[in-house]
Amino acid sequence: MSDPRDIWIVVLNEMREHVRMFANKNVMEFKDDEYIAFSVGLGMVDVLCKRMIEDIMENKNDRE
């Protein structure tokens, strides 16, 4: 049976890829200040996902 932490890492990684795609494509077609706010918000989600992955990896290594 696989470790649930591995599944979370995959899900968070996929989410990071989607966040980058949304930011690059500007799916909402924002302009100027709206686009800046949009990309900053997505950047924050990306950083959060990255930190969560790092935390999961750290916990995983500590327990093994």
CSV table of C-alpha atoms in Angstrom, one decimal:
chain,number,residue,atom,x,y,z
A,1,MET,CA,0.0,0.0,0.0
A,2,SER,CA,1.3,3.4,-0.8
A,3,ASP,CA,2.0,6.1,1.7
A,4,PRO,CA,-0.7,8.8,1.8
A,5,ARG,CA,2.0,11.4,2.0
A,6,ASP,CA,3.2,10.4,-1.5
A,7,ILE,CA,-0.3,10.9,-2.8
A,8,TRP,CA,-0.4,14.4,-1.2
A,9,ILE,CA,2.9,15.3,-2.8
A,10,VAL,CA,1.6,14.3,-6.3
A,11,VAL,CA,-1.6,16.2,-5.8
A,12,LEU,CA,0.2,19.4,-4.6
A,13,ASN,CA,2.7,19.1,-7.5
A,14,GLU,CA,-0.2,18.9,-10.0
A,15,MET,CA,-1.8,21.9,-8.4
A,16,ARG,CA,1.4,23.9,-8.8
A,17,GLU,CA,1.5,23.0,-12.5
A,18,HIS,CA,-2.1,24.2,-12.9
A,19,VAL,CA,-1.4,27.4,-11.0
A,20,ARG,CA,1.6,28.1,-13.4
A,21,MET,CA,-0.6,27.4,-16.4
A,22,PHE,CA,-3.3,29.7,-15.2
A,23,ALA,CA,-0.8,32.5,-14.6
A,24,ASN,CA,0.9,32.1,-17.9
A,25,LYS,CA,-2.3,31.9,-20.0
A,26,ASN,CA,-4.1,34.6,-18.0
A,27,VAL,CA,-7.3,32.6,-18.3
A,28,MET,CA,-9.4,35.4,-16.8
A,29,GLU,CA,-8.0,37.9,-19.3
A,30,PHE,CA,-7.2,40.4,-16.5
A,31,LYS,CA,-5.3,43.6,-17.4
A,32,ASP,CA,-3.0,45.9,-15.5
A,33,ASP,CA,-3.5,46.0,-11.8
A,34,GLU,CA,-6.0,43.1,-11.9
A,35,TYR,CA,-3.5,40.9,-13.6
A,36,ILE,CA,-0.8,41.8,-11.0
A,37,ALA,CA,-3.2,40.9,-8.2
A,38,PHE,CA,-4.2,37.7,-10.0
A,39,SER,CA,-0.6,36.6,-10.6
A,40,VAL,CA,0.4,37.5,-7.0
A,41,GLY,CA,-2.5,35.5,-5.6
A,42,LEU,CA,-1.5,32.5,-7.8
A,43,GLY,CA,2.1,32.9,-6.7
A,44,MET,CA,1.0,32.7,-3.1
A,45,VAL,CA,-0.8,29.5,-3.8
A,46,ASP,CA,2.3,28.1,-5.5
A,47,VAL,CA,4.5,29.0,-2.6
A,48,LEU,CA,2.0,27.5,-0.1
A,49,CYS,CA,2.0,24.2,-2.1
A,50,LYS,CA,5.8,24.2,-2.3
A,51,ARG,CA,6.1,24.7,1.4
A,52,MET,CA,3.6,22.0,2.1
A,53,ILE,CA,5.5,19.5,-0.1
A,54,GLU,CA,8.7,20.4,1.8
A,55,ASP,CA,7.0,19.9,5.1
A,56,ILE,CA,5.6,16.5,4.1
A,57,MET,CA,9.0,15.4,2.8
A,58,GLU,CA,10.7,16.5,6.1
A,59,ASN,CA,8.1,14.7,8.2
A,60,LYS,CA,8.4,11.6,5.9
A,61,ASN,CA,12.2,11.6,6.3
A,62,ASP,CA,12.0,12.1,10.1
A,63,ARG,CA,9.7,9.1,10.5
A,64,GLU,CA,11.6,6.7,8.3
